[in-house]
Amino acid sequence: MKILLDECIDVKLRLIVAEYGHDVQTVSFAGYKGLKNGKLLDAAEGNFDVLVTIDKSIANQTNFRQRKISLLVIRTASSDLGDILLHIPDAMDALRRIAPGQIIYAGLGVI
Protein backbone atom coordinates (compact mmCIF):
# COMPACT_ATOMS: atom_id res chain seq x y z
CA MET A 1 0.00 0.00 0.00
CA LYS A 2 1.25 3.49 -0.84
CA ILE A 3 1.03 5.69 2.22
CA LEU A 4 1.56 9.43 2.56
CA LEU A 5 2.43 10.80 6.01
CA ASP A 6 1.02 14.23 6.75
CA GLU A 7 3.35 17.09 7.75
CA CYS A 8 2.11 16.97 11.35
CA ILE A 9 3.67 13.51 11.83
CA ASP A 10 7.33 12.99 12.74
CA VAL A 11 9.20 11.85 9.62
CA LYS A 12 10.81 9.02 11.61
CA LEU A 13 7.47 7.21 11.48
CA ARG A 14 8.11 6.57 7.77
CA LEU A 15 10.69 3.87 8.47
CA ILE A 16 8.54 2.25 11.15
CA VAL A 17 5.47 1.98 8.91
CA ALA A 18 7.65 0.75 6.04
CA GLU A 19 8.68 -2.20 8.23
CA TYR A 20 5.07 -3.41 7.89
CA GLY A 21 5.59 -3.73 4.14
CA HIS A 22 4.14 -0.40 3.02
CA ASP A 23 5.58 2.09 0.55
CA VAL A 24 5.71 5.24 2.69
CA GLN A 25 6.58 8.84 1.84
CA THR A 26 6.30 12.07 3.75
CA VAL A 27 4.42 15.09 2.43
CA SER A 28 7.70 16.99 2.21
CA PHE A 29 9.56 14.25 0.29
CA ALA A 30 6.63 13.86 -2.12
CA GLY A 31 6.81 17.57 -2.93
CA TYR A 32 3.51 18.50 -1.30
CA LYS A 33 4.89 20.57 1.60
CA GLY A 34 2.65 23.48 2.48
CA LEU A 35 -0.43 22.12 0.73
CA LYS A 36 -3.46 22.09 3.01
CA ASN A 37 -6.23 19.49 3.29
CA GLY A 38 -8.21 19.57 0.00
CA LYS A 39 -5.27 20.65 -2.15
CA LEU A 40 -3.04 18.05 -0.50
CA LEU A 41 -5.60 15.32 -1.18
CA ASP A 42 -6.02 16.46 -4.80
CA ALA A 43 -2.25 16.26 -5.33
CA ALA A 44 -1.88 12.92 -3.56
CA GLU A 45 -4.87 11.18 -5.12
CA GLY A 46 -3.81 8.69 -7.76
CA ASN A 47 -0.28 8.58 -6.32
CA PHE A 48 -1.11 7.30 -2.83
CA ASP A 49 -3.72 4.98 -1.34
CA VAL A 50 -3.89 6.50 2.14
CA LEU A 51 -3.06 9.76 3.87
CA VAL A 52 -2.06 9.16 7.50
CA THR A 53 -2.49 12.11 9.85
CA ILE A 54 -3.06 13.08 13.46
CA ASP A 55 -5.07 16.12 12.31
CA LYS A 56 -8.60 15.31 13.48
CA SER A 57 -10.15 18.24 11.57
CA ILE A 58 -9.27 17.10 8.04
CA ALA A 59 -12.02 14.45 8.07
CA ASN A 60 -14.63 17.14 8.68
CA GLN A 61 -13.24 19.58 6.12
CA THR A 62 -13.17 17.28 3.11
CA ASN A 63 -15.67 14.98 1.43
CA PHE A 64 -14.08 11.56 0.90
CA ARG A 65 -17.06 9.77 -0.71
CA GLN A 66 -15.90 10.34 -4.28
CA ARG A 67 -12.20 10.06 -3.56
CA LYS A 68 -9.90 7.17 -4.34
CA ILE A 69 -7.55 8.11 -1.52
CA SER A 70 -8.43 7.11 2.05
CA LEU A 71 -7.71 8.81 5.37
CA LEU A 72 -6.30 7.20 8.50
CA VAL A 73 -6.48 9.50 11.53
CA ILE A 74 -4.33 8.38 14.45
CA ARG A 75 -5.85 9.76 17.63
CA THR A 76 -3.01 10.39 20.03
CA ALA A 77 -2.29 12.47 23.11
CA SER A 78 0.28 14.58 21.25
CA SER A 79 2.35 14.78 18.10
CA ASP A 80 5.36 13.29 19.89
CA LEU A 81 6.64 10.21 18.12
CA GLY A 82 6.50 8.21 21.37
CA ASP A 83 2.78 8.93 21.74
CA ILE A 84 2.08 8.01 18.11
CA LEU A 85 4.05 4.76 18.39
CA LEU A 86 1.68 3.55 21.10
CA HIS A 87 -1.06 3.38 18.44
CA ILE A 88 0.88 1.82 15.56
CA PRO A 89 -0.54 -1.71 16.06
CA ASP A 90 -4.09 -0.31 15.89
CA ALA A 91 -3.17 1.86 12.90
CA MET A 92 -1.63 -1.07 11.00
CA ASP A 93 -4.77 -3.11 11.67
CA ALA A 94 -6.86 -0.24 10.28
CA LEU A 95 -4.73 -0.14 7.12
CA ARG A 96 -5.52 -3.82 6.46
CA ARG A 97 -9.24 -3.04 6.26
CA ILE A 98 -9.38 0.49 4.85
CA ALA A 99 -11.13 0.98 1.51
CA PRO A 100 -10.83 3.78 -1.07
CA GLY A 101 -12.64 6.94 0.03
CA GLN A 102 -12.96 5.72 3.60
CA ILE A 103 -11.98 7.48 6.82
CA ILE A 104 -10.79 5.28 9.67
CA TYR A 105 -9.69 6.32 13.14
CA ALA A 106 -7.09 4.50 15.21
CA GLY A 107 -5.75 5.13 18.69
CA LEU A 108 -7.22 7.04 21.62
CA GLY A 109 -10.96 7.37 21.91
CA VAL A 110 -11.78 5.20 18.93
CA ILE A 111 -15.42 4.19 19.03
mmCIF file with all atom_site columns, C-alpha atoms in Angstrom:
data_model
loop_
_atom_site.group_PDB
_atom_site.id
_atom_site.type_symbol
_atom_site.label_atom_id
_atom_site.label_alt_id
_atom_site.label_comp_id
_atom_site.label_asym_id
_atom_site.label_entity_id
_atom_site.label_seq_id
_atom_site.pdbx_PDB_ins_code
_atom_site.Cartn_x
_atom_site.Cartn_y
_atom_site.Cartn_z
_atom_site.occupancy
_atom_site.B_iso_or_equiv
_atom_site.pdbx_formal_charge
_atom_site.auth_seq_id
_atom_site.auth_comp_id
_atom_site.auth_asym_id
_atom_site.auth_atom_id
_atom_site.pdbx_PDB_model_num
ATOM 1   C CA . MET A 1 1   ? 0.000   0.000  0.000  1.00 0.00 ? 1   MET A CA 1
ATOM 2   C CA . LYS A 1 2   ? 1.253   3.492  -0.842 1.00 0.00 ? 2   LYS A CA 1
ATOM 3   C CA . ILE A 1 3   ? 1.035   5.693  2.223  1.00 0.00 ? 3   ILE A CA 1
ATOM 4   C CA . LEU A 1 4   ? 1.561   9.429  2.559  1.00 0.00 ? 4   LEU A CA 1
ATOM 5   C CA . LEU A 1 5   ? 2.434   10.797 6.013  1.00 0.00 ? 5   LEU A CA 1
ATOM 6   C CA . ASP A 1 6   ? 1.018   14.235 6.747  1.00 0.00 ? 6   ASP A CA 1
ATOM 7   C CA . GLU A 1 7   ? 3.349   17.090 7.750  1.00 0.00 ? 7   GLU A CA 1
ATOM 8   C CA . CYS A 1 8   ? 2.113   16.969 11.348 1.00 0.00 ? 8   CYS A CA 1
ATOM 9   C CA . ILE A 1 9   ? 3.672   13.510 11.829 1.00 0.00 ? 9   ILE A CA 1
ATOM 10  C CA . ASP A 1 10  ? 7.325   12.987 12.742 1.00 0.00 ? 10  ASP A CA 1
ATOM 11  C CA . VAL A 1 11  ? 9.200   11.853 9.617  1.00 0.00 ? 11  VAL A CA 1
ATOM 12  C CA . LYS A 1 12  ? 10.808  9.022  11.609 1.00 0.00 ? 12  LYS A CA 1
ATOM 13  C CA . LEU A 1 13  ? 7.470   7.215  11.477 1.00 0.00 ? 13  LEU A CA 1
ATOM 14  C CA . ARG A 1 14  ? 8.112   6.573  7.772  1.00 0.00 ? 14  ARG A CA 1
ATOM 15  C CA . LEU A 1 15  ? 10.689  3.872  8.473  1.00 0.00 ? 15  LEU A CA 1
ATOM 16  C CA . ILE A 1 16  ? 8.543   2.248  11.151 1.00 0.00 ? 16  ILE A CA 1
ATOM 17  C CA . VAL A 1 17  ? 5.470   1.985  8.914  1.00 0.00 ? 17  VAL A CA 1
ATOM 18  C CA . ALA A 1 18  ? 7.649   0.752  6.039  1.00 0.00 ? 18  ALA A CA 1
ATOM 19  C CA . GLU A 1 19  ? 8.683   -2.196 8.227  1.00 0.00 ? 19  GLU A CA 1
ATOM 20  C CA . TYR A 1 20  ? 5.074   -3.413 7.886  1.00 0.00 ? 20  TYR A CA 1
ATOM 21  C CA . GLY A 1 21  ? 5.594   -3.735 4.136  1.00 0.00 ? 21  GLY A CA 1
ATOM 22  C CA . HIS A 1 22  ? 4.135   -0.403 3.016  1.00 0.00 ? 22  HIS A CA 1
ATOM 23  C CA . ASP A 1 23  ? 5.581   2.085  0.549  1.00 0.00 ? 23  ASP A CA 1
ATOM 24  C CA . VAL A 1 24  ? 5.712   5.243  2.693  1.00 0.00 ? 24  VAL A CA 1
ATOM 25  C CA . GLN A 1 25  ? 6.585   8.837  1.840  1.00 0.00 ? 25  GLN A CA 1
ATOM 26  C CA . THR A 1 26  ? 6.304   12.068 3.747  1.00 0.00 ? 26  THR A CA 1
ATOM 27  C CA . VAL A 1 27  ? 4.415   15.091 2.430  1.00 0.00 ? 27  VAL A CA 1
ATOM 28  C CA . SER A 1 28  ? 7.703   16.986 2.211  1.00 0.00 ? 28  SER A CA 1
ATOM 29  C CA . PHE A 1 29  ? 9.560   14.251 0.295  1.00 0.00 ? 29  PHE A CA 1
ATOM 30  C CA . ALA A 1 30  ? 6.630   13.860 -2.122 1.00 0.00 ? 30  ALA A CA 1
ATOM 31  C CA . GLY A 1 31  ? 6.813   17.575 -2.932 1.00 0.00 ? 31  GLY A CA 1
ATOM 32  C CA . TYR A 1 32  ? 3.508   18.504 -1.298 1.00 0.00 ? 32  TYR A CA 1
ATOM 33  C CA . LYS A 1 33  ? 4.895   20.568 1.596  1.00 0.00 ? 33  LYS A CA 1
ATOM 34  C CA . GLY A 1 34  ? 2.649   23.484 2.481  1.00 0.00 ? 34  GLY A CA 1
ATOM 35  C CA . LEU A 1 35  ? -0.431  22.120 0.734  1.00 0.00 ? 35  LEU A CA 1
ATOM 36  C CA . LYS A 1 36  ? -3.457  22.090 3.005  1.00 0.00 ? 36  LYS A CA 1
ATOM 37  C CA . ASN A 1 37  ? -6.227  19.493 3.291  1.00 0.00 ? 37  ASN A CA 1
ATOM 38  C CA . GLY A 1 38  ? -8.211  19.574 -0.002 1.00 0.00 ? 38  GLY A CA 1
ATOM 39  C CA . LYS A 1 39  ? -5.266  20.655 -2.150 1.00 0.00 ? 39  LYS A CA 1
ATOM 40  C CA . LEU A 1 40  ? -3.045  18.048 -0.497 1.00 0.00 ? 40  LEU A CA 1
ATOM 41  C CA . LEU A 1 41  ? -5.600  15.324 -1.177 1.00 0.00 ? 41  LEU A CA 1
ATOM 42  C CA . ASP A 1 42  ? -6.018  16.455 -4.797 1.00 0.00 ? 42  ASP A CA 1
ATOM 43  C CA . ALA A 1 43  ? -2.248  16.261 -5.328 1.00 0.00 ? 43  ALA A CA 1
ATOM 44  C CA . ALA A 1 44  ? -1.875  12.916 -3.555 1.00 0.00 ? 44  ALA A CA 1
ATOM 45  C CA . GLU A 1 45  ? -4.868  11.176 -5.117 1.00 0.00 ? 45  GLU A CA 1
ATOM 46  C CA . GLY A 1 46  ? -3.805  8.694  -7.759 1.00 0.00 ? 46  GLY A CA 1
ATOM 47  C CA . ASN A 1 47  ? -0.285  8.579  -6.324 1.00 0.00 ? 47  ASN A CA 1
ATOM 48  C CA . PHE A 1 48  ? -1.114  7.298  -2.828 1.00 0.00 ? 48  PHE A CA 1
ATOM 49  C CA . ASP A 1 49  ? -3.725  4.980  -1.340 1.00 0.00 ? 49  ASP A CA 1
ATOM 50  C CA . VAL A 1 50  ? -3.893  6.496  2.144  1.00 0.00 ? 50  VAL A CA 1
ATOM 51  C CA . LEU A 1 51  ? -3.057  9.762  3.874  1.00 0.00 ? 51  LEU A CA 1
ATOM 52  C CA . VAL A 1 52  ? -2.058  9.163  7.497  1.00 0.00 ? 52  VAL A CA 1
ATOM 53  C CA . THR A 1 53  ? -2.486  12.105 9.848  1.00 0.00 ? 53  THR A CA 1
ATOM 54  C CA . ILE A 1 54  ? -3.056  13.079 13.457 1.00 0.00 ? 54  ILE A CA 1
ATOM 55  C CA . ASP A 1 55  ? -5.074  16.123 12.311 1.00 0.00 ? 55  ASP A CA 1
ATOM 56  C CA . LYS A 1 56  ? -8.603  15.313 13.475 1.00 0.00 ? 56  LYS A CA 1
ATOM 57  C CA . SER A 1 57  ? -10.147 18.239 11.565 1.00 0.00 ? 57  SER A CA 1
ATOM 58  C CA . ILE A 1 58  ? -9.274  17.096 8.038  1.00 0.00 ? 58  ILE A CA 1
ATOM 59  C CA . ALA A 1 59  ? -12.017 14.451 8.071  1.00 0.00 ? 59  ALA A CA 1
ATOM 60  C CA . ASN A 1 60  ? -14.633 17.145 8.676  1.00 0.00 ? 60  ASN A CA 1
ATOM 61  C CA . GLN A 1 61  ? -13.243 19.580 6.123  1.00 0.00 ? 61  GLN A CA 1
ATOM 62  C CA . THR A 1 62  ? -13.170 17.276 3.111  1.00 0.00 ? 62  THR A CA 1
ATOM 63  C CA . ASN A 1 63  ? -15.674 14.976 1.430  1.00 0.00 ? 63  ASN A CA 1
ATOM 64  C CA . PHE A 1 64  ? -14.083 11.564 0.901  1.00 0.00 ? 64  PHE A CA 1
ATOM 65  C CA . ARG A 1 65  ? -17.056 9.773  -0.708 1.00 0.00 ? 65  ARG A CA 1
ATOM 66  C CA . GLN A 1 66  ? -15.904 10.340 -4.278 1.00 0.00 ? 66  GLN A CA 1
ATOM 67  C CA . ARG A 1 67  ? -12.201 10.061 -3.558 1.00 0.00 ? 67  ARG A CA 1
ATOM 68  C CA . LYS A 1 68  ? -9.898  7.166  -4.338 1.00 0.00 ? 68  LYS A CA 1
ATOM 69  C CA . ILE A 1 69  ? -7.551  8.107  -1.522 1.00 0.00 ? 69  ILE A CA 1
ATOM 70  C CA . SER A 1 70  ? -8.430  7.111  2.055  1.00 0.00 ? 70  SER A CA 1
ATOM 71  C CA . LEU A 1 71  ? -7.709  8.806  5.366  1.00 0.00 ? 71  LEU A CA 1
ATOM 72  C CA . LEU A 1 72  ? -6.302  7.198  8.499  1.00 0.00 ? 72  LEU A CA 1
ATOM 73  C CA . VAL A 1 73  ? -6.477  9.500  11.526 1.00 0.00 ? 73  VAL A CA 1
ATOM 74  C CA . ILE A 1 74  ? -4.330  8.383  14.448 1.00 0.00 ? 74  ILE A CA 1
ATOM 75  C CA . ARG A 1 75  ? -5.854  9.756  17.630 1.00 0.00 ? 75  ARG A CA 1
ATOM 76  C CA . THR A 1 76  ? -3.013  10.392 20.026 1.00 0.00 ? 76  THR A CA 1
ATOM 77  C CA . ALA A 1 77  ? -2.291  12.471 23.112 1.00 0.00 ? 77  ALA A CA 1
ATOM 78  C CA . SER A 1 78  ? 0.281   14.582 21.248 1.00 0.00 ? 78  SER A CA 1
ATOM 79  C CA . SER A 1 79  ? 2.353   14.777 18.097 1.00 0.00 ? 79  SER A CA 1
ATOM 80  C CA . ASP A 1 80  ? 5.364   13.285 19.890 1.00 0.00 ? 80  ASP A CA 1
ATOM 81  C CA . LEU A 1 81  ? 6.640   10.206 18.123 1.00 0.00 ? 81  LEU A CA 1
ATOM 82  C CA . GLY A 1 82  ? 6.495   8.207  21.369 1.00 0.00 ? 82  GLY A CA 1
ATOM 83  C CA . ASP A 1 83  ? 2.784   8.930  21.742 1.00 0.00 ? 83  ASP A CA 1
ATOM 84  C CA . ILE A 1 84  ? 2.078   8.011  18.114 1.00 0.00 ? 84  ILE A CA 1
ATOM 85  C CA . LEU A 1 85  ? 4.048   4.761  18.391 1.00 0.00 ? 85  LEU A CA 1
ATOM 86  C CA . LEU A 1 86  ? 1.676   3.547  21.098 1.00 0.00 ? 86  LEU A CA 1
ATOM 87  C CA . HIS A 1 87  ? -1.060  3.380  18.436 1.00 0.00 ? 87  HIS A CA 1
ATOM 88  C CA . ILE A 1 88  ? 0.876   1.823  15.556 1.00 0.00 ? 88  ILE A CA 1
ATOM 89  C CA . PRO A 1 89  ? -0.541  -1.712 16.063 1.00 0.00 ? 89  PRO A CA 1
ATOM 90  C CA . ASP A 1 90  ? -4.088  -0.311 15.889 1.00 0.00 ? 90  ASP A CA 1
ATOM 91  C CA . ALA A 1 91  ? -3.171  1.857  12.898 1.00 0.00 ? 91  ALA A CA 1
ATOM 92  C CA . MET A 1 92  ? -1.631  -1.070 10.998 1.00 0.00 ? 92  MET A CA 1
ATOM 93  C CA . ASP A 1 93  ? -4.765  -3.113 11.666 1.00 0.00 ? 93  ASP A CA 1
ATOM 94  C CA . ALA A 1 94  ? -6.862  -0.240 10.280 1.00 0.00 ? 94  ALA A CA 1
ATOM 95  C CA . LEU A 1 95  ? -4.728  -0.140 7.118  1.00 0.00 ? 95  LEU A CA 1
ATOM 96  C CA . ARG A 1 96  ? -5.519  -3.817 6.462  1.00 0.00 ? 96  ARG A CA 1
ATOM 97  C CA . ARG A 1 97  ? -9.236  -3.042 6.257  1.00 0.00 ? 97  ARG A CA 1
ATOM 98  C CA . ILE A 1 98  ? -9.376  0.490  4.846  1.00 0.00 ? 98  ILE A CA 1
ATOM 99  C CA . ALA A 1 99  ? -11.131 0.978  1.506  1.00 0.00 ? 99  ALA A CA 1
ATOM 100 C CA . PRO A 1 100 ? -10.826 3.784  -1.068 1.00 0.00 ? 100 PRO A CA 1
ATOM 101 C CA . GLY A 1 101 ? -12.636 6.937  0.027  1.00 0.00 ? 101 GLY A CA 1
ATOM 102 C CA . GLN A 1 102 ? -12.964 5.721  3.598  1.00 0.00 ? 102 GLN A CA 1
ATOM 103 C CA . ILE A 1 103 ? -11.985 7.482  6.819  1.00 0.00 ? 103 ILE A CA 1
ATOM 104 C CA . ILE A 1 104 ? -10.787 5.280  9.675  1.00 0.00 ? 104 ILE A CA 1
ATOM 105 C CA . TYR A 1 105 ? -9.691  6.323  13.145 1.00 0.00 ? 105 TYR A CA 1
ATOM 106 C CA . ALA A 1 106 ? -7.089  4.496  15.209 1.00 0.00 ? 106 ALA A CA 1
ATOM 107 C CA . GLY A 1 107 ? -5.753  5.127  18.690 1.00 0.00 ? 107 GLY A CA 1
ATOM 108 C CA . LEU A 1 108 ? -7.221  7.036  21.624 1.00 0.00 ? 108 LEU A CA 1
ATOM 109 C CA . GLY A 1 109 ? -10.959 7.374  21.912 1.00 0.00 ? 109 GLY A CA 1
ATOM 110 C CA . VAL A 1 110 ? -11.783 5.200  18.931 1.00 0.00 ? 110 VAL A CA 1
ATOM 111 C CA . ILE A 1 111 ? -15.418 4.191  19.028 1.00 0.00 ? 111 ILE A CA 1
#
